[in-house]
Amino acid sequence: HYTMRVEAQPIQSSTNSILSLYFYLALAGPLPESNGELSIKGVSGKRKGGLEGEDVTILGSQPEGAGSIAVIVRDVNAKAPSVTGTKKTPDTTATHFSGMRVGGEGWNAKKLIQSVLQRSMSEQIEAIQTQKAKSKKKSDDEAIPVIPVLSNEIAKQSDFVVVQRVLTLPFTIDFVFVPRNGAKFDKSAVENLSKTALSSKIKTAETTFENQFASVFDHRTYSREDRLAAQAAFSNLIGGIGYFWGDSLEKTGDQKHPVVVPETQLLSAVPSRPFFPRGFLWDEGFHQIILQQWSPDLTMEILDSWLSKIAPNGWIAREQILGEEARSKVPEQFQAQNRLYANPPTLFLPLLRLCERVSRGGEDASRIRTFLETQLPRLRKWYGWYNTTQTSIAPHLYRWRGRDADHTLTSGLDDYPRAARPNDHEIHVDLSSWMAVASDAMAKILTTVGQSSEAQLWSTESANIRKAILETFWNPDMNCFQDRCGTPPPDAFDVIVQANGQEKRIPVQFPKSGFVEHRGYLNLFPLIAGVIDPQSIQLKHTLDLIENPNHLWSPAGIRSMSRSDPLFGSGENYWRGPVWINVNFLVLSALKNIYAAQPGPYQADASRIFNNLKKTVVSNILKEYHRTGFFWEQYNPLDGKGQRSHPFTGWTALVVPM
């Protein structure tokens, strides 16, 4: 038993808005006639004019063993507009409906509904034109409204049913879901889950949520407006958690034709419901940093679902594009996931925080310890996949696969500049730092579950990676950590158009230093991973880079690329300047938990930068939310304004624990 309440308000109170609300149900998969049906109670075939009366009941029966349901559509506060027109103008006070057999295409609801509405629209337009042609009254020259409605017809064995209400704003409608036995269902449950009874339950739930939110996230120093903004970010993150199911496309290396992998399932949050409504591996680690504070049990359920996606060789697809509906949101060239391509192993971040919960004790410590022990075989396999597919020519260091000259999509940093041409001799500082974090996490997890002997092996692995990072990636000429660019392929040329119009091919030259000489997020990953010694001059140079406004410091936080870099703001400008909240959060965490917490000559600097950065990032996110009503995918590196996808309550919701 559950209810969905839909409330709508006009954006401007003076606006007399009319809109159509559509609610649809669909059965998944192409089903034989004996395996499920959707219908509307009291309707068979076609009904002229729609349904009158308060409640509309949709009946659903599913394949054997899956059960049957009833969905009752109930007005709470809803008023239909009064519309006059032609003989074809629909009755706006009725509930209109359509039922059709679509063979598992119910996910494409928008297209299906529009195809039905198009017929109604055409009939009304034709009637208006005919009436105006026959009439000589001046009043008939006035605009006659066109309100397309559904067909009011139910096909036999429908697997897709949609109902339509034409309403004036504001309105409130409840959709009550209850199980049924034959034609019967519990009417008392419907009363208990709708109208006034539901309003009371919602009020109680809101109070419970606000009290728990206040106890989990201490925001007492912020204004009520800012606390409500934080609640909006968090509740939208939770609201984006979904159960995904369907087949997927995979390939290996340069394989031209992907294979279809049978249906699998996933429980996951999403970065943005309208723009990125699916699971992303490197995003999910950040989502669970937030959610584990609210409910470690929910985080464990989601992490278990993600780790169940590990293939026999240890690979996890970086995008979980399950089913036709998910693929419809993704360009074709990006739909197939490559079994040789990685993504930052961010799931280790919430796993580390679960270990911290165990160390603090509490009633959930035993459950978390059991969960961690259960996941160890999967985690060993996952880490081992990186060690067999993403290693570099240098011992203990790593290289992203799947690069081209302009993008390293696998890194998550997309168009952030790397070596001018991909080559087998590159070594990547961010992936190497991620593996330092992962090996540390493995050691911590094993210690938490009492397997200290194996934990020591992982600690040794981490120490080797950290030593190699310090020895390999520090560029003394630019005083920062940078990728090693390797050697250009012998057939790599730049094409230069000369003044006379002739093209000249010039072999690609890499910097003599052997480093990829850019300043930006990549320089910060050894700090994020805690690789830099708190006593080291390397820490001072890294802190100076962070707070230098000519390089990374901005009104919104740390820029993804120095504003002094020749490539700043160039090309797609996705990770070439804009401020991203996930990386700012990682820097804040390292400053607070490592460099401001440990004695050293730069401890005070780390503490000061932490406080200033936290204030800058949080205040800008809140300012933009109050200005626009949205949390944004990224923020402008010059003026701090939100930009690109919105609402984006994935890792931008990290503002809540900040």
XYZ file of C-alpha atoms in Angstrom:
658
model
C 0.000 0.000 0.000
C 1.362 3.393 -0.931
C 0.297 6.731 -2.380
C 1.752 9.282 -4.748
C 0.432 12.804 -4.249
C 0.806 15.331 -7.069
C 0.524 19.007 -6.177
C 0.882 21.830 -8.693
C 1.098 25.587 -8.185
C 1.295 28.365 -10.788
C 4.750 29.896 -11.106
C 3.099 33.319 -11.019
C 0.106 33.665 -8.725
C -1.675 35.939 -11.197
C -1.515 33.337 -13.960
C -4.773 31.504 -14.728
C -3.048 28.380 -16.009
C -4.672 25.312 -17.529
C -2.734 22.099 -17.984
C -3.230 18.409 -18.646
C -1.937 15.838 -16.192
C -1.189 12.363 -17.583
C -0.692 9.285 -15.451
C 0.259 6.009 -17.088
C 0.975 2.417 -16.134
C 2.780 -0.112 -18.318
C 3.684 -3.777 -18.100
C 7.354 -4.404 -18.829
C 8.418 -6.700 -21.653
C 6.547 -8.139 -24.637
C 4.003 -10.377 -22.919
C 1.775 -13.119 -24.364
C -1.940 -12.457 -24.004
C -2.268 -14.706 -20.960
C 0.434 -12.902 -18.986
C -0.972 -9.686 -17.635
C -3.384 -6.911 -18.491
C -4.181 -3.311 -17.599
C -7.747 -1.982 -17.647
C -10.016 0.666 -16.137
C -12.801 -0.431 -13.833
C -16.199 -0.229 -15.510
C -14.818 0.377 -19.004
C -14.880 -2.000 -21.947
C -14.010 -0.820 -25.424
C -14.824 2.804 -26.249
C -16.713 5.310 -24.131
C -17.854 8.618 -25.572
C -16.835 11.702 -23.634
C -14.666 10.097 -20.952
C -15.383 9.171 -17.340
C -17.502 11.199 -14.950
C -17.296 11.006 -11.181
C -14.675 11.450 -8.519
C -12.549 8.278 -8.510
C -11.032 6.425 -11.436
C -9.659 2.945 -10.777
C -6.973 1.349 -12.933
C -6.709 -2.423 -12.566
C -3.498 -4.294 -13.240
C -2.821 -8.020 -13.368
C 0.715 -9.301 -13.870
C 2.250 -12.638 -14.847
C 1.519 -15.545 -12.555
C 2.969 -15.036 -9.091
C 3.606 -11.294 -9.531
C 0.248 -10.229 -8.076
C -2.472 -7.770 -9.056
C -2.978 -4.131 -8.130
C -5.500 -1.333 -8.236
C -4.560 2.323 -8.648
C -7.237 4.744 -7.526
C -7.052 8.307 -8.854
C -8.657 10.634 -6.290
C -9.196 14.380 -6.401
C -8.101 16.208 -3.264
C -8.341 19.747 -4.532
C -8.898 19.779 -8.271
C -11.034 21.948 -10.520
C -11.591 21.551 -14.240
C -11.727 24.645 -16.473
C -14.885 25.657 -18.252
C -14.217 25.699 -21.995
C -16.556 26.440 -24.898
C -15.812 25.893 -28.554
C -17.023 23.550 -31.266
C -18.766 20.194 -31.269
C -15.307 18.610 -31.147
C -14.187 20.576 -28.082
C -13.808 17.937 -25.327
C -15.542 17.803 -21.985
C -12.814 19.148 -19.710
C -14.620 18.002 -16.560
C -14.250 14.322 -17.520
C -11.307 11.982 -17.036
C -10.043 10.935 -20.457
C -8.176 7.684 -21.033
C -6.566 5.331 -23.509
C -5.504 1.716 -23.269
C -3.414 0.006 -25.897
C -1.221 -2.997 -26.481
C 2.296 -1.779 -27.162
C 4.361 -4.958 -26.754
C 6.671 -3.750 -24.008
C 7.136 -0.265 -25.481
C 5.470 1.398 -22.503
C 8.762 3.077 -21.574
C 8.221 5.310 -24.632
C 5.128 6.816 -23.032
C 5.617 10.345 -24.341
C 5.618 9.207 -27.966
C 2.649 6.881 -27.425
C 0.565 9.579 -25.741
C 1.466 12.212 -28.321
C 0.380 9.941 -31.159
C -3.109 9.667 -29.617
C -3.351 13.374 -28.847
C -2.370 14.287 -32.402
C -5.597 12.771 -33.736
C -7.690 14.732 -31.243
C -5.839 17.928 -32.058
C -6.344 17.501 -35.802
C -10.091 16.884 -35.351
C -10.498 20.002 -33.204
C -8.531 22.232 -35.584
C -10.585 20.996 -38.523
C -13.817 21.682 -36.606
C -12.685 25.193 -35.705
C -11.789 25.978 -39.303
C -15.162 24.652 -40.521
C -17.108 26.632 -37.928
C -15.303 29.871 -38.741
C -15.811 29.347 -42.457
C -19.587 28.965 -41.990
C -20.092 31.681 -39.373
C -20.494 35.380 -40.068
C -20.512 36.392 -36.399
C -17.681 38.675 -35.353
C -17.409 36.823 -32.049
C -16.383 33.671 -33.921
C -13.174 35.409 -34.978
C -11.975 35.106 -31.402
C -9.534 32.338 -30.577
C -11.134 28.974 -29.807
C -8.986 26.796 -27.522
C -7.600 23.468 -28.690
C -7.323 20.949 -25.868
C -6.143 17.588 -27.207
C -7.451 14.646 -25.208
C -7.057 10.878 -25.191
C -9.223 8.517 -27.236
C -11.419 7.169 -24.389
C -10.944 3.646 -25.679
C -9.431 0.533 -24.106
C -8.033 -2.198 -26.344
C -8.336 -5.823 -25.292
C -5.357 -7.118 -23.291
C -3.874 -3.616 -22.981
C -0.389 -3.477 -21.490
C -0.325 0.347 -21.443
C -3.023 2.546 -19.883
C -2.990 6.317 -19.483
C -5.534 8.659 -17.880
C -5.755 12.423 -18.433
C -7.164 15.200 -16.283
C -7.551 18.770 -17.620
C -7.137 21.079 -14.629
C -6.700 24.651 -13.529
C -3.897 25.538 -11.149
C -3.474 24.990 -8.273
C -4.538 21.351 -7.804
C -3.837 18.264 -5.688
C -4.504 14.667 -6.767
C -3.701 11.370 -5.011
C -2.778 8.122 -6.766
C -3.336 5.248 -4.329
C -1.707 1.862 -5.031
C -3.255 -1.154 -3.283
C -3.094 -4.924 -3.885
C -6.294 -6.627 -5.005
C -7.819 -10.064 -5.040
C -9.852 -10.464 -8.189
C -12.069 -7.394 -8.458
C -11.828 -6.657 -4.729
C -9.401 -4.413 -2.886
C -9.252 -2.883 0.583
C -11.305 0.319 0.329
C -10.451 1.279 3.902
C -6.773 1.339 2.896
C -7.658 3.770 0.113
C -9.385 6.064 2.611
C -6.436 5.785 4.972
C -3.947 6.713 2.238
C -5.653 9.666 0.586
C -7.155 13.084 1.130
C -7.201 14.337 4.736
C -5.764 11.117 6.190
C -2.800 11.306 3.833
C -2.277 15.006 4.545
C -1.922 14.157 8.220
C 0.562 11.365 7.466
C 2.597 13.666 5.201
C 2.775 16.281 7.951
C 4.019 13.663 10.426
C 6.565 12.364 7.925
C 7.823 15.903 7.252
C 8.348 16.490 10.959
C 10.167 13.162 11.335
C 12.363 13.952 8.340
C 13.236 17.425 9.614
C 14.121 16.098 13.060
C 16.316 13.319 11.679
C 17.941 15.717 9.210
C 18.798 18.130 12.013
C 20.315 15.335 14.095
C 22.407 13.882 11.245
C 23.562 17.128 9.628
C 24.355 19.900 12.098
C 23.353 23.102 10.299
C 22.448 25.196 13.354
C 24.706 28.080 12.311
C 22.876 28.517 8.987
C 19.685 30.462 8.332
C 16.357 28.672 7.984
C 16.375 29.416 4.243
C 19.763 27.744 3.887
C 18.684 24.751 5.987
C 15.642 24.296 3.752
C 17.924 24.453 0.692
C 20.074 21.693 2.180
C 16.949 19.613 2.824
C 15.905 20.129 -0.797
C 19.292 18.945 -2.071
C 19.276 15.880 0.146
C 15.645 14.881 -0.416
C 16.144 15.160 -4.183
C 19.205 12.911 -3.956
C 17.134 10.319 -2.093
C 14.226 10.863 -4.475
C 16.554 9.988 -7.355
C 17.244 6.497 -6.035
C 15.740 4.037 -8.470
C 15.491 0.381 -9.327
C 16.772 -0.200 -12.858
C 16.307 -3.353 -14.906
C 17.080 -4.333 -18.480
C 19.597 -5.659 -20.963
C 22.794 -3.795 -21.857
C 25.416 -3.537 -24.580
C 29.070 -4.472 -24.062
C 32.193 -4.842 -26.164
C 35.910 -5.443 -25.705
C 38.600 -3.155 -27.097
C 38.046 -2.192 -30.741
C 35.249 -4.712 -31.246
C 32.887 -3.195 -33.831
C 29.621 -4.870 -32.939
C 28.630 -4.954 -29.263
C 26.961 -7.965 -27.706
C 23.629 -7.811 -25.903
C 23.959 -8.837 -22.271
C 20.807 -10.362 -20.708
C 18.690 -8.393 -18.245
C 20.251 -7.412 -14.934
C 19.118 -5.141 -12.128
C 20.599 -2.224 -10.199
C 19.579 -0.111 -7.209
C 21.284 3.261 -7.493
C 21.010 7.003 -7.062
C 21.412 9.160 -10.167
C 23.223 12.447 -10.857
C 20.198 14.184 -12.387
C 16.775 12.672 -12.955
C 15.936 14.612 -16.146
C 19.421 14.550 -17.722
C 21.318 11.549 -16.352
C 18.629 9.101 -15.142
C 20.892 6.064 -14.698
C 23.723 4.765 -12.558
C 27.244 6.160 -13.001
C 30.071 4.363 -11.229
C 32.194 7.319 -10.217
C 29.193 9.440 -9.261
C 27.757 6.731 -7.023
C 30.684 6.744 -4.622
C 29.997 10.416 -3.883
C 26.252 9.845 -3.537
C 26.886 7.189 -0.907
C 29.244 9.431 1.075
C 26.138 11.481 1.823
C 23.589 8.685 2.173
C 25.650 6.554 4.572
C 25.360 9.360 7.119
C 21.566 9.137 6.866
C 21.125 5.378 6.590
C 24.094 3.000 6.488
C 21.656 0.182 5.752
C 20.435 1.929 2.599
C 24.030 2.563 1.522
C 24.936 -1.083 2.091
C 21.958 -2.201 0.009
C 22.987 0.084 -2.855
C 26.686 -0.835 -2.655
C 25.752 -4.510 -2.644
C 23.714 -3.934 -5.798
C 26.628 -2.167 -7.512
C 29.207 -4.751 -6.467
C 26.919 -7.522 -7.699
C 27.541 -6.047 -11.172
C 31.178 -7.201 -11.110
C 31.884 -9.414 -14.113
C 33.790 -12.699 -13.730
C 37.029 -10.874 -14.653
C 36.399 -8.116 -12.063
C 35.128 -5.342 -14.347
C 32.237 -2.985 -13.526
C 30.704 -0.969 -16.370
C 31.144 2.732 -15.713
C 27.643 3.573 -16.996
C 24.731 1.289 -16.207
C 22.555 1.745 -19.299
C 19.911 -0.918 -18.707
C 17.083 -1.354 -21.174
C 15.688 0.549 -24.130
C 14.432 3.476 -22.090
C 17.907 4.114 -20.656
C 19.511 3.759 -24.106
C 17.077 6.299 -25.543
C 18.801 8.938 -23.375
C 22.330 8.091 -24.563
C 23.933 8.813 -27.972
C 24.441 5.552 -29.851
C 28.247 5.767 -29.858
C 28.293 5.783 -26.043
C 25.749 3.028 -25.342
C 28.080 0.010 -25.420
C 30.326 -0.272 -22.368
C 33.887 -1.437 -23.008
C 35.200 -4.258 -20.801
C 38.723 -2.782 -20.909
C 37.708 0.702 -19.728
C 37.773 1.778 -16.101
C 36.322 4.571 -13.986
C 37.552 6.018 -10.677
C 36.881 3.356 -8.016
C 34.907 5.755 -5.826
C 32.850 3.029 -4.138
C 35.825 2.690 -1.802
C 35.041 6.175 -0.406
C 31.762 5.226 1.323
C 33.277 1.866 2.279
C 35.995 3.751 4.189
C 33.307 5.752 5.974
C 31.455 2.581 6.901
C 34.695 1.365 8.490
C 34.796 4.592 10.511
C 31.255 3.926 11.733
C 32.357 0.505 12.977
C 35.307 2.018 14.833
C 32.934 4.418 16.616
C 30.750 1.523 17.752
C 26.984 1.771 17.858
C 24.074 -0.513 17.113
C 24.886 -0.814 13.402
C 28.574 -1.761 13.845
C 27.952 -5.516 13.758
C 25.779 -5.321 10.626
C 28.356 -3.169 8.832
C 31.211 -5.500 9.776
C 29.284 -8.481 8.401
C 28.516 -6.571 5.206
C 32.185 -5.622 4.694
C 33.325 -9.192 5.205
C 30.730 -10.429 2.711
C 31.931 -7.965 0.052
C 35.649 -8.752 0.348
C 35.753 -11.405 -2.426
C 34.140 -8.953 -4.824
C 36.455 -6.113 -3.804
C 39.576 -8.247 -4.270
C 38.365 -9.188 -7.752
C 37.546 -5.557 -8.624
C 40.929 -4.266 -7.493
C 42.623 -7.126 -9.319
C 40.936 -6.061 -12.567
C 42.623 -2.648 -12.345
C 45.939 -4.393 -11.699
C 45.621 -6.459 -14.861
C 44.109 -3.915 -17.269
C 45.096 -0.382 -16.152
C 48.778 -0.701 -15.223
C 51.458 1.484 -16.836
C 55.058 0.904 -17.872
C 56.133 2.050 -14.381
C 55.824 -0.359 -11.442
C 52.992 0.465 -9.022
C 51.591 3.195 -11.293
C 48.631 3.250 -13.662
C 47.302 4.461 -17.022
C 43.730 5.031 -18.209
C 42.650 3.022 -21.236
C 40.091 4.328 -23.725
C 41.687 7.715 -24.433
C 41.672 9.781 -27.571
C 43.494 13.026 -28.335
C 40.766 15.188 -26.760
C 39.074 13.059 -24.118
C 39.768 10.653 -21.307
C 36.154 9.810 -20.548
C 37.185 6.894 -18.365
C 38.882 9.237 -15.867
C 35.638 11.139 -15.275
C 37.500 14.339 -16.150
C 36.473 14.038 -19.818
C 38.193 16.873 -21.744
C 40.833 17.771 -19.140
C 44.072 17.881 -21.207
C 46.438 14.925 -21.145
C 49.353 14.083 -23.423
C 48.773 15.545 -26.898
C 48.475 12.002 -28.296
C 47.529 8.813 -26.446
C 50.444 6.406 -26.125
C 51.436 3.326 -24.160
C 54.089 5.204 -22.173
C 51.754 7.653 -20.441
C 51.410 7.481 -16.666
C 48.411 9.127 -15.021
C 48.658 10.764 -11.630
C 44.913 10.709 -10.877
C 44.421 6.986 -11.497
C 47.589 6.192 -9.554
C 46.238 8.283 -6.653
C 42.870 6.515 -6.847
C 44.663 3.186 -6.541
C 46.486 4.469 -3.457
C 43.075 5.260 -1.955
C 41.717 1.844 -3.000
C 44.630 -0.092 -1.492
C 44.322 1.934 1.720
C 40.621 1.112 1.791
C 41.299 -2.594 1.349
C 43.721 -2.499 4.282
C 41.174 -0.616 6.405
C 38.319 -2.989 5.541
C 40.432 -6.056 6.336
C 41.531 -4.535 9.642
C 37.897 -3.740 10.479
C 36.832 -7.367 9.953
C 39.820 -8.699 11.890
C 42.004 -9.978 9.020
C 45.177 -8.139 10.010
C 47.663 -10.356 8.143
C 46.140 -9.635 4.746
C 45.613 -6.012 5.752
C 49.382 -5.635 6.101
C 49.863 -6.829 2.522
C 47.517 -4.123 1.293
C 49.290 -1.509 3.410
C 52.524 -2.495 1.704
C 50.795 -2.179 -1.675
C 49.637 1.320 -0.739
C 53.121 2.334 0.455
C 54.637 1.215 -2.856
C 52.096 3.221 -4.866
C 52.626 6.325 -2.730
C 56.385 6.147 -3.033
C 56.124 5.781 -6.809
C 53.746 8.761 -7.062
C 56.159 11.035 -5.178
C 59.124 9.888 -7.259
C 57.409 10.064 -10.646
C 54.876 12.883 -10.920
C 56.490 15.919 -9.244
C 57.584 18.510 -11.796
C 60.230 20.649 -10.052
C 60.090 23.317 -12.763
C 56.365 23.981 -12.242
C 56.239 22.896 -8.569
C 53.248 20.610 -8.946
C 52.290 17.002 -9.634
C 51.536 16.266 -13.291
C 50.899 13.361 -15.645
C 53.879 11.859 -17.435
C 53.262 12.249 -21.144
C 55.331 9.331 -22.459
C 56.457 9.469 -26.080
C 54.454 10.579 -29.129
C 53.497 7.826 -31.572
C 55.741 7.925 -34.665
C 52.757 8.622 -36.930
C 51.453 11.531 -34.811
C 51.393 14.800 -36.739
C 49.849 18.233 -36.325
C 48.462 19.780 -39.492
C 49.351 23.473 -39.856
C 47.687 25.664 -42.481
C 50.298 28.135 -43.770
C 49.713 31.670 -45.058
C 49.713 30.434 -48.657
C 46.923 27.990 -47.869
C 49.155 24.945 -48.074
C 48.944 22.340 -45.314
C 52.122 21.338 -43.530
C 52.446 18.199 -41.398
C 54.615 18.648 -38.331
C 55.496 15.716 -36.069
C 53.923 16.063 -32.619
C 56.439 17.189 -30.014
C 56.007 16.435 -26.325
C 57.538 18.676 -23.604
C 61.188 17.857 -22.972
C 60.417 17.665 -19.271
C 58.317 14.560 -19.881
C 55.382 16.111 -18.009
C 51.957 17.180 -19.238
C 52.404 20.812 -18.316
C 48.990 22.041 -17.195
C 47.773 23.295 -13.841
C 44.396 22.141 -12.561
C 42.598 19.322 -10.798
C 45.163 16.666 -11.738
C 47.818 18.466 -9.667
C 45.673 17.970 -6.550
C 45.131 14.221 -6.567
C 48.229 13.361 -4.480
C 46.897 15.791 -1.855
C 43.402 14.281 -2.117
C 44.852 10.783 -1.608
C 46.983 11.942 1.339
C 50.188 11.036 -0.507
C 51.998 14.318 0.202
C 53.981 14.381 3.441
C 52.639 17.121 5.779
C 56.259 18.195 6.353
C 57.052 18.454 2.634
C 57.634 21.618 0.608
C 55.434 19.912 -1.993
C 52.483 20.574 0.312
C 53.290 24.291 0.462
C 53.453 24.555 -3.319
C 50.169 22.657 -3.677
C 48.424 24.886 -1.137
C 49.779 27.983 -2.879
C 48.389 26.704 -6.181
C 44.941 26.162 -4.658
C 44.538 29.662 -3.254
C 46.146 31.582 -6.111
C 43.325 33.470 -7.938
C 45.427 33.558 -11.105
C 45.355 29.773 -11.097
C 42.702 27.738 -9.231
C 40.923 29.927 -6.663
C 37.573 31.320 -7.819
C 34.379 32.839 -6.350
C 32.806 29.358 -6.503
C 35.702 27.241 -5.235
C 38.633 25.502 -6.917
C 38.642 25.720 -10.706
C 39.242 22.591 -12.756
C 41.993 24.393 -14.719
C 44.170 27.400 -14.067
C 42.770 30.588 -15.577
C 46.353 31.281 -16.730
C 46.524 28.061 -18.755
C 46.381 28.523 -22.562
C 43.590 25.906 -22.715
C 41.453 27.519 -19.990
C 37.852 27.717 -21.196
C 38.677 26.149 -24.562
C 36.914 23.496 -26.638
C 33.947 21.905 -24.883
C 35.070 23.627 -21.681
C 33.656 20.840 -19.532
C 36.638 20.226 -17.229
C 38.782 23.115 -18.482
C 37.893 25.706 -15.884
C 34.406 25.154 -14.436
C 34.122 24.426 -10.724
C 32.977 20.905 -9.810
C 31.695 20.186 -6.314
C 32.934 16.582 -6.046
C 36.612 17.518 -6.437
C 36.220 20.492 -4.105
C 34.727 18.106 -1.545
C 37.693 15.732 -1.882
C 40.139 18.601 -1.352
C 38.180 19.830 1.677
C 38.201 16.324 3.164
C 41.980 15.991 2.741
C 42.639 19.427 4.204
C 40.426 18.825 7.233
C 41.255 15.202 8.035
C 44.955 15.113 7.114
C 46.793 18.386 6.587
C 44.960 20.604 9.087
C 44.885 17.743 11.591
C 48.567 16.691 11.549
C 51.460 18.763 12.917
C 53.693 20.360 10.335
C 54.982 23.706 9.066
C 51.899 24.176 6.842
C 49.210 22.997 9.243
C 47.913 26.532 9.858
C 47.840 27.233 6.110
C 45.861 24.041 5.486
C 43.390 25.000 8.231
C 42.953 28.519 6.870
C 42.439 27.337 3.300
C 39.975 24.698 4.482
C 37.838 27.307 6.267
C 37.947 29.768 3.361
C 37.251 27.090 0.746
C 34.343 25.599 2.667
C 32.774 29.034 3.107
C 33.310 29.899 -0.566
C 31.896 26.677 -1.983
C 28.885 26.443 0.332
C 27.919 30.107 0.075
C 28.094 30.086 -3.724
C 25.968 26.926 -4.072
C 23.358 28.371 -1.731
C 23.455 31.790 -3.423
C 22.827 30.212 -6.807
C 20.076 27.989 -5.422
C 18.274 30.966 -3.923
C 18.772 32.941 -7.146
C 17.682 30.241 -9.612
C 15.889 27.530 -7.631
C 18.385 24.895 -8.824
C 21.472 22.985 -7.793
C 23.786 22.900 -10.805
C 26.122 20.410 -12.449
C 29.010 22.899 -12.327
C 29.700 26.548 -11.559
C 31.296 29.274 -13.633
C 35.002 29.701 -12.776
C 34.869 33.498 -13.096
C 31.567 34.619 -11.571
C 30.328 31.466 -9.793
C 27.007 31.230 -11.626
C 25.483 27.772 -12.017
C 25.715 26.241 -15.455
C 24.987 23.146 -17.562
C 22.582 20.466 -16.278
C 20.045 21.416 -13.635
C 18.600 20.214 -11.391
C 21.749 18.290 -10.525
C 21.356 16.834 -7.050
C 23.942 14.091 -7.387
C 27.359 15.072 -6.091
C 26.363 18.752 -5.890
C 24.336 17.557 -2.884
C 27.718 17.168 -1.154
C 26.962 20.700 0.018
C 24.852 18.998 2.710
C 27.702 17.307 4.643
C 29.993 20.288 3.984
